[in-house]
Coordinates of C-alpha atoms and ligand atoms in Angstrom, one line a residue:
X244 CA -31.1 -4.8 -37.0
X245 CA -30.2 -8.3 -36.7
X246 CA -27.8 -9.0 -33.6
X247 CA -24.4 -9.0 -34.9
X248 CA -22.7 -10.0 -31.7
X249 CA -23.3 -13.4 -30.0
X250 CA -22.6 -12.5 -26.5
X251 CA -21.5 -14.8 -23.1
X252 CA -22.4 -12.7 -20.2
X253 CA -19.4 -13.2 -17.0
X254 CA -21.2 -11.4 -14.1
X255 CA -21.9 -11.2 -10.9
X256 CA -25.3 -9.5 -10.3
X257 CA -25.3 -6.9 -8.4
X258 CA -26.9 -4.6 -9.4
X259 CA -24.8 -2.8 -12.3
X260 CA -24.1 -6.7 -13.3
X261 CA -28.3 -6.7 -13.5
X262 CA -28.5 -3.2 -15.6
X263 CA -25.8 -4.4 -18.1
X264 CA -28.1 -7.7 -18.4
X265 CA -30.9 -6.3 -19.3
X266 CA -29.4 -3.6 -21.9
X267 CA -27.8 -6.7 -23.4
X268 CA -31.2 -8.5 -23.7
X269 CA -32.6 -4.8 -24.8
X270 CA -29.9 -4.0 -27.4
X271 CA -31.2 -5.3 -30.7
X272 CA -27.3 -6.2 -31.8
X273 CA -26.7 -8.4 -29.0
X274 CA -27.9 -12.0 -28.6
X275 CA -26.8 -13.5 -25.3
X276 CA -26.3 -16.9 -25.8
X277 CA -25.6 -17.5 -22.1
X278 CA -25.0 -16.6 -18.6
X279 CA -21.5 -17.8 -17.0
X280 CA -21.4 -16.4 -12.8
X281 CA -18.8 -15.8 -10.4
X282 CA -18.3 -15.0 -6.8
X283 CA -17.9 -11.1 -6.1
X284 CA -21.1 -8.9 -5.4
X285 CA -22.4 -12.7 -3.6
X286 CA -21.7 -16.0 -3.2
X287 CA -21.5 -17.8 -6.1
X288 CA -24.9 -19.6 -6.1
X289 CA -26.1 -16.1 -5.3
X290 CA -24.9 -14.7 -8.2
X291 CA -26.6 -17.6 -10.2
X292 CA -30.1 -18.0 -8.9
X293 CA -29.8 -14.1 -9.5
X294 CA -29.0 -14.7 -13.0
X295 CA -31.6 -17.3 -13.4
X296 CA -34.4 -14.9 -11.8
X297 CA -33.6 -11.7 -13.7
X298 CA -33.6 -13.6 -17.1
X299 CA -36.6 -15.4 -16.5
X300 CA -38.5 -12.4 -14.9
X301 CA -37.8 -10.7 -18.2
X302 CA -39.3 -13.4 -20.6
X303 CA -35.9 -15.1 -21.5
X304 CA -34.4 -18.6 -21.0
X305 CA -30.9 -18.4 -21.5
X306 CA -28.5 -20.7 -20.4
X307 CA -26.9 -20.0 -17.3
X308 CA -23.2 -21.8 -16.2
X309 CA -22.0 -21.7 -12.3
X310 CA -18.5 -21.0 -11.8
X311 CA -15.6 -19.3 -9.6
X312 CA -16.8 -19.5 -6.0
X313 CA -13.4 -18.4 -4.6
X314 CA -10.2 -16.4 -6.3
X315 CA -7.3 -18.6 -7.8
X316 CA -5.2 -18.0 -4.7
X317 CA -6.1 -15.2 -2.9
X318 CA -7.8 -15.3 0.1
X319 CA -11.8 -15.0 -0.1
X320 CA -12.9 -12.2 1.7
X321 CA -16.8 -11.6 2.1
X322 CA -19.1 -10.1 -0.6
X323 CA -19.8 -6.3 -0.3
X324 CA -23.5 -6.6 0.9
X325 CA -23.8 -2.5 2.2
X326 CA -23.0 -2.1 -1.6
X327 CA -25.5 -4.5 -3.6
X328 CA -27.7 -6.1 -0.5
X329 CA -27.4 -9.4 1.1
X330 CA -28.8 -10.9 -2.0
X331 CA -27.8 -8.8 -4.6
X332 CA -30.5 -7.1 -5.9
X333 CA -30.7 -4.6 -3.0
X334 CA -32.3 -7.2 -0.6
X335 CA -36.3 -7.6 -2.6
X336 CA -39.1 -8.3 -0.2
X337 CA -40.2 -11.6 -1.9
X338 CA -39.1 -13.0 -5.9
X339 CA -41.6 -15.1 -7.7
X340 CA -40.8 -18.7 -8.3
X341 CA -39.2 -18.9 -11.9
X342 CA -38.1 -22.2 -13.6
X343 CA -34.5 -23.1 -14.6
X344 CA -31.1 -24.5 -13.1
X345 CA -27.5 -23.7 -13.9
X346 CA -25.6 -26.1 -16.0
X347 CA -24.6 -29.3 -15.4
X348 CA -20.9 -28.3 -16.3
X349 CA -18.9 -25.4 -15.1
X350 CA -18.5 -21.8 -16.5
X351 CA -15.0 -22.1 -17.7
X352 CA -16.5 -25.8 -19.1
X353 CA -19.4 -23.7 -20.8
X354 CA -16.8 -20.9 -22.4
X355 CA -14.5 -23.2 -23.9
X356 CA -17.5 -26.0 -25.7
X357 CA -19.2 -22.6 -26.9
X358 CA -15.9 -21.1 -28.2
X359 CA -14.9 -24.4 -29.7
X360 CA -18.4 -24.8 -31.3
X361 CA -18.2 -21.1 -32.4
X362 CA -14.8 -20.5 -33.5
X363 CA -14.0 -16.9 -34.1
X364 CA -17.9 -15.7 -33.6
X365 CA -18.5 -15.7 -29.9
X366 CA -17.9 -12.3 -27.6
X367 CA -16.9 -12.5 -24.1
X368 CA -18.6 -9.7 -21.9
X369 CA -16.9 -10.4 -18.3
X370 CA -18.0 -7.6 -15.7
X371 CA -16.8 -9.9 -12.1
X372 CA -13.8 -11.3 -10.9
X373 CA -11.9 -13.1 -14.3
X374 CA -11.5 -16.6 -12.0
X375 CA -13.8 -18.0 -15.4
X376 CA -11.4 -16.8 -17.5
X377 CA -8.5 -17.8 -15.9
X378 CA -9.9 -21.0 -15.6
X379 CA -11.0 -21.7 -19.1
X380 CA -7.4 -20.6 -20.7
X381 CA -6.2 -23.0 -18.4
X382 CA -8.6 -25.8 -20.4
X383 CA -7.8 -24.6 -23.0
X384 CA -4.5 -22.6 -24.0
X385 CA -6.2 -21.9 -28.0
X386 CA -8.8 -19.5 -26.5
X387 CA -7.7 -16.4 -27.2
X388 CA -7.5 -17.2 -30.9
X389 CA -11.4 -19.2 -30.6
X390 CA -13.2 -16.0 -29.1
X391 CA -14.3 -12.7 -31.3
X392 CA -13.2 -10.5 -28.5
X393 CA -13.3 -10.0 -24.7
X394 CA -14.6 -7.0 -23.0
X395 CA -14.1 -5.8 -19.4
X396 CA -15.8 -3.4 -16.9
X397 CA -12.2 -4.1 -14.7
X398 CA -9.8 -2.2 -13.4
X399 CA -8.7 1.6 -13.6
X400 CA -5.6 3.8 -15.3
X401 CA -5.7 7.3 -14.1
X402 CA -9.0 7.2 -11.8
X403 CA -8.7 6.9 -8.3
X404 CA -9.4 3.0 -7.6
X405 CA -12.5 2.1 -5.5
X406 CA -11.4 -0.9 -3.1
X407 CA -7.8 0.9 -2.4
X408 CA -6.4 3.7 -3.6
X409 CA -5.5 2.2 -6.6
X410 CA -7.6 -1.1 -7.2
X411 CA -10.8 -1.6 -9.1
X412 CA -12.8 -4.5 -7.2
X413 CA -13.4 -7.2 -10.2
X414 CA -9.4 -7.1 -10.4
X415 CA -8.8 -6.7 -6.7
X416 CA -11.1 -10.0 -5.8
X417 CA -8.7 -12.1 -8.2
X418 CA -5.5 -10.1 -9.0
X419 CA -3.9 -13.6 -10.1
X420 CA -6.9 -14.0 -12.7
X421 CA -6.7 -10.8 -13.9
X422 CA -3.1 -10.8 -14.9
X423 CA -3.8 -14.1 -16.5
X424 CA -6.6 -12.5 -18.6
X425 CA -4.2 -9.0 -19.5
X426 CA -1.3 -11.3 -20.9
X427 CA -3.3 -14.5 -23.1
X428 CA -3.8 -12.4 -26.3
X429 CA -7.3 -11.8 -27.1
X430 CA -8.7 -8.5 -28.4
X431 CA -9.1 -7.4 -25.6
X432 CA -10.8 -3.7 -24.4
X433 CA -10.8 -2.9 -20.8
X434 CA -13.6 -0.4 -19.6
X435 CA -12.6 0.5 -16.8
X436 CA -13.1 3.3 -13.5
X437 CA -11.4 5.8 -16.0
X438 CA -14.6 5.9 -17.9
X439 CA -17.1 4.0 -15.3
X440 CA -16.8 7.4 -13.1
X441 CA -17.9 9.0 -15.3
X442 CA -21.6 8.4 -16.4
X443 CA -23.6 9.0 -13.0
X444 CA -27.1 7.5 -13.9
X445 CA -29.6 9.4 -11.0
X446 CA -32.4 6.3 -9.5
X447 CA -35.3 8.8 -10.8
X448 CA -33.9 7.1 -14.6
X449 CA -35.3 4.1 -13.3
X450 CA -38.1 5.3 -11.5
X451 CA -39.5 6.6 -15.6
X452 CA -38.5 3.4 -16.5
X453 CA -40.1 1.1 -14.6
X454 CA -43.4 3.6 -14.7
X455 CA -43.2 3.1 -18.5
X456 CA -42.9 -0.4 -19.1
X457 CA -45.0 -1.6 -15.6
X458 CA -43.1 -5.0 -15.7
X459 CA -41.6 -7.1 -12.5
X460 CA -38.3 -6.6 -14.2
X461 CA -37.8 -2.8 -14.1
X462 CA -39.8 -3.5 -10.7
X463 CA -36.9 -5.3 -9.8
X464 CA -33.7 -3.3 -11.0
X465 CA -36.3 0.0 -9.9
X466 CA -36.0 -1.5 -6.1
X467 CA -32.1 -2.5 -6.4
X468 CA -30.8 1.0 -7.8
X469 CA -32.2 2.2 -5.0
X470 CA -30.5 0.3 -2.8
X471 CA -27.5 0.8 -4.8
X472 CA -27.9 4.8 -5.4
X473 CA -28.3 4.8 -1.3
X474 CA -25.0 3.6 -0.6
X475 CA -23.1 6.0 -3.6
X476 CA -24.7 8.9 -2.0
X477 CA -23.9 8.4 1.7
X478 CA -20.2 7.8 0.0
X479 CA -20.9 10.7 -2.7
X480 CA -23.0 12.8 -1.5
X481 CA -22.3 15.2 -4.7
X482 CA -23.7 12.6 -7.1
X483 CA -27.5 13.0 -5.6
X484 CA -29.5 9.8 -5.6
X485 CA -27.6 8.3 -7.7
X486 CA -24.7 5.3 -9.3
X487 CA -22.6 4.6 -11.4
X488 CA -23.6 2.4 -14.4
X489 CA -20.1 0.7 -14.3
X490 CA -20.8 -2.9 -15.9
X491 CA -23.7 -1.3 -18.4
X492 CA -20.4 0.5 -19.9
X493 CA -18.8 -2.9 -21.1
X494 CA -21.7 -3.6 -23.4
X495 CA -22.1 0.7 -24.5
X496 CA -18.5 0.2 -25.8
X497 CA -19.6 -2.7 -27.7
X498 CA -22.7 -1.4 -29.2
X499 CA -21.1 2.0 -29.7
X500 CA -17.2 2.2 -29.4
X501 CA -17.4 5.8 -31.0
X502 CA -18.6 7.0 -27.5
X503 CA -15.3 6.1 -26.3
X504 CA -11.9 7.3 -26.8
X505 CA -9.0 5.0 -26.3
X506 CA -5.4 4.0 -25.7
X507 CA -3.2 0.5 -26.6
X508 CA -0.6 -0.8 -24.1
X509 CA 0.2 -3.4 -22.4
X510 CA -1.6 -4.1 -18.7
X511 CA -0.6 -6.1 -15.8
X512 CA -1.7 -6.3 -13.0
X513 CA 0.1 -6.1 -8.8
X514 CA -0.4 -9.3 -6.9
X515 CA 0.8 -8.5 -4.1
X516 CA 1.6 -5.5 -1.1
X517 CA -0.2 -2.2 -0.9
X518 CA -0.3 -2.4 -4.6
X519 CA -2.6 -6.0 -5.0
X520 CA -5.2 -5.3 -8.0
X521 CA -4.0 -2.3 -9.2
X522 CA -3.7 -2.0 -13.2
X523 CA -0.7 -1.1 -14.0
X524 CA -0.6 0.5 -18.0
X525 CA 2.3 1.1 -20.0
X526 CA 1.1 4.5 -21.5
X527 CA 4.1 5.4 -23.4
X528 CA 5.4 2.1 -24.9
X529 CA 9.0 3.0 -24.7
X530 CA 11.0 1.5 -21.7
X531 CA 14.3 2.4 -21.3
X532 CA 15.2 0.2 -18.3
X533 CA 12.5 -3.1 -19.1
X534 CA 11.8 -5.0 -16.0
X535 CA 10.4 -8.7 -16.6
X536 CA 7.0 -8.7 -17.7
X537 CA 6.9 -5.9 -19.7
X538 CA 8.8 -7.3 -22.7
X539 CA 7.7 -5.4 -25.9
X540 CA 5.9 -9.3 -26.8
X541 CA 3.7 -9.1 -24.6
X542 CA -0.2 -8.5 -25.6
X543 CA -1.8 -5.0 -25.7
X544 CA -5.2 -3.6 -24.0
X545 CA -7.4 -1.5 -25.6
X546 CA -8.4 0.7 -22.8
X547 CA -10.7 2.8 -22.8
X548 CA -9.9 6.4 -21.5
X549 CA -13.0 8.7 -21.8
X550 CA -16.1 9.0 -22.8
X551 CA -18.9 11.0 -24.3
X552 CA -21.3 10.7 -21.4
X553 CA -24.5 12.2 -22.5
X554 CA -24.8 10.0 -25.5
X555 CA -23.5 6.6 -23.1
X556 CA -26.2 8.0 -20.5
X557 CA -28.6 8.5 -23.7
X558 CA -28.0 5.2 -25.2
X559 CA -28.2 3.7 -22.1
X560 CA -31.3 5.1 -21.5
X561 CA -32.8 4.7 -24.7
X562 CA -32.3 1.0 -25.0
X563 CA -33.7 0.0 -21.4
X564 CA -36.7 1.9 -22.7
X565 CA -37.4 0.2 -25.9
X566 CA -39.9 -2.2 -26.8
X567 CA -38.0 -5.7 -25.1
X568 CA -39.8 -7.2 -22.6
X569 CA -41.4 -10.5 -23.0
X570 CA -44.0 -11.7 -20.2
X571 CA -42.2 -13.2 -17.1
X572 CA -41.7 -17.1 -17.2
X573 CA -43.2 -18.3 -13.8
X574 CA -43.4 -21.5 -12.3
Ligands
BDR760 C1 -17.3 -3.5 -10.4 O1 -17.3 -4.2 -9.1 C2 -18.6 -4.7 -8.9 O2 -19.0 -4.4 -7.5 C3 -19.5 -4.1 -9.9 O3 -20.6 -5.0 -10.2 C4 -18.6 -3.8 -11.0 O4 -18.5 -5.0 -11.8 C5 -17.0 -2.1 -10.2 O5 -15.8 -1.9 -9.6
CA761 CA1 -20.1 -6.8 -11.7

């Protein structure tokens, strides 16, 4: 199969942010043409020496762009490190040196020149706070129409939310960004908590995994779903050793929308009160009594609802497990 999406990776690794890396550099229909990072799980220049190591580590030298260190105009608060570790990848004894720096210009810099040199051919996979997004619209207005499509692990319909009771935390860090991303006009498809709670992936996955393919990359992700599974199980104790695969969900849409079962309407987000991040979805598309900002022009989500979660856990599974790993690039 060649790779029939060209694929700039918005992220934040963390740990589900290093599990959807690597099924996008296992999934032979995706070609990541490069890495954009954001504050969120870390710091910023966490989240890009991150990205750095865990593509090198597997054999690939892809472009990596820094970019949103804080939100638009919320306050920064500090990065979750009981979730992800203090570094990210659930806090590794010692990395090997690997080669590489970021970019010399920024991740919304990096979005726009590859969508302008790629008009209509490049997808957007963002799975962190949308500050990138946000910023590159603000560059350039046209973007909407120069990108293929934007997909989002982001935000949450009918499921409980998971930094208040009704915020998902990539819309939560930058409520302002979001909103900005839900009303510019892309096709746009939201995976969300709705379908991210769903597919529990138990650590003993990537205990096989990293037995079968003996490499310091499923080493690595081996040691940080631990750290992550640790944490969902003193939260959830019902879900075993175990996580969620949230941002791995973005790309299982892509590859295999089928899997998924979705709805259109138009999404903003709160910005502000008890309510700030929470995803607000106009289900039923007929408002009697329209406030602003809900105007019938306004762009529509494809969100997705449900899912078929043995075959995302499957395919999930089954791509991490193929044949992709190239030797690690070392310095
Ligand atoms: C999202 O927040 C981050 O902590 C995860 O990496 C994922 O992108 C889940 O709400
Ligand atoms: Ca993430």
């Amino acid at each position: 199969m060649s790779a029939v999406h060209k694929v700039i990776f918005d992220t934040d690794p963390g740990v589900d942010d290093a599990m959807a890396l690597y099924f996008a550099l296992a999934h032979p229909a995706i070609d990541v043409i490069g890495i954009t990072t954001t504050f969120g799980n870390v710091t910023v220049q966490q989240a890009t020496e991150n990205a750095l190591y865990l593509t090198r580590i597997a054999g690939v030298e892809v472009p990596v762009a820094q970019g949103a260190a804080v939100p638009l105009s919320k306050k920064p608060g500090p990065p979750p490190d009981f979730i992800h570790g203090k570094d990210g990848l659930g806090n590794l004894a010692s990395r090997v040196n690997v080669p590489g720096t970021a970019e010399h210009i920024s991740a919304a810099e990096f979005i726009v020149s590859m969508a302008r040199q790629h008009p209509g051919e490049i997808t957007l996979v963002a799975v962190a706070p949308l500050g990138n997004l946000g910023l590159a619209l603000k560059i350039e207005p046209n973007l909407p129409k120069l990108l293929k499509r934007v997909v989002l692990m982001a935000g949450t319909v009918t499921e409980p939310g998971n930094v208040s009771p009704v915020a998902e935390a990539n819309v939560w860090n930058d409520p302002d960004a979001a909103d900005l991303v839900f009303t510019a006009g892309w096709d746009l498809t939201m995976c969300g908590l709705d379908v991210t709670h769903r597919v529990v992936l138990p650590s003993s996955l990537f205990d096989a995994l990293a037995a079968k393919h003996s490499h310091i990359a499923t080493d690595t992700l081996q040691h940080a779903v631990h750290f992550y599974s640790t944490f969902y199980q003193a939260i959830r104790p019902e879900l075993g050793h175990a996580c969620y695969g949230h941002d791995v969900l973005a790309f299982a849409w892509l590859v295999a929308p089928e899997l998924f079962k979705t709805q259109m309407g138009r999404v903003r987000v709160a910005r502000s009160g008890e309510g700030n991040g929470q995803t607000m979805m106009d289900r039923l598309g007929t408002l009697f009594y329209p406030e602003p900002g809900w105007e019938k022009e306004k762009p529509e989500t494809r969100v997705c609802m449900s899912v078929d979660v043995q075959a995302c856990t499957d395919l999930i599974v089954n791509t991490l497990s193929g044949d992709w790993l190239k030797p690690a690039i070392t310095r």
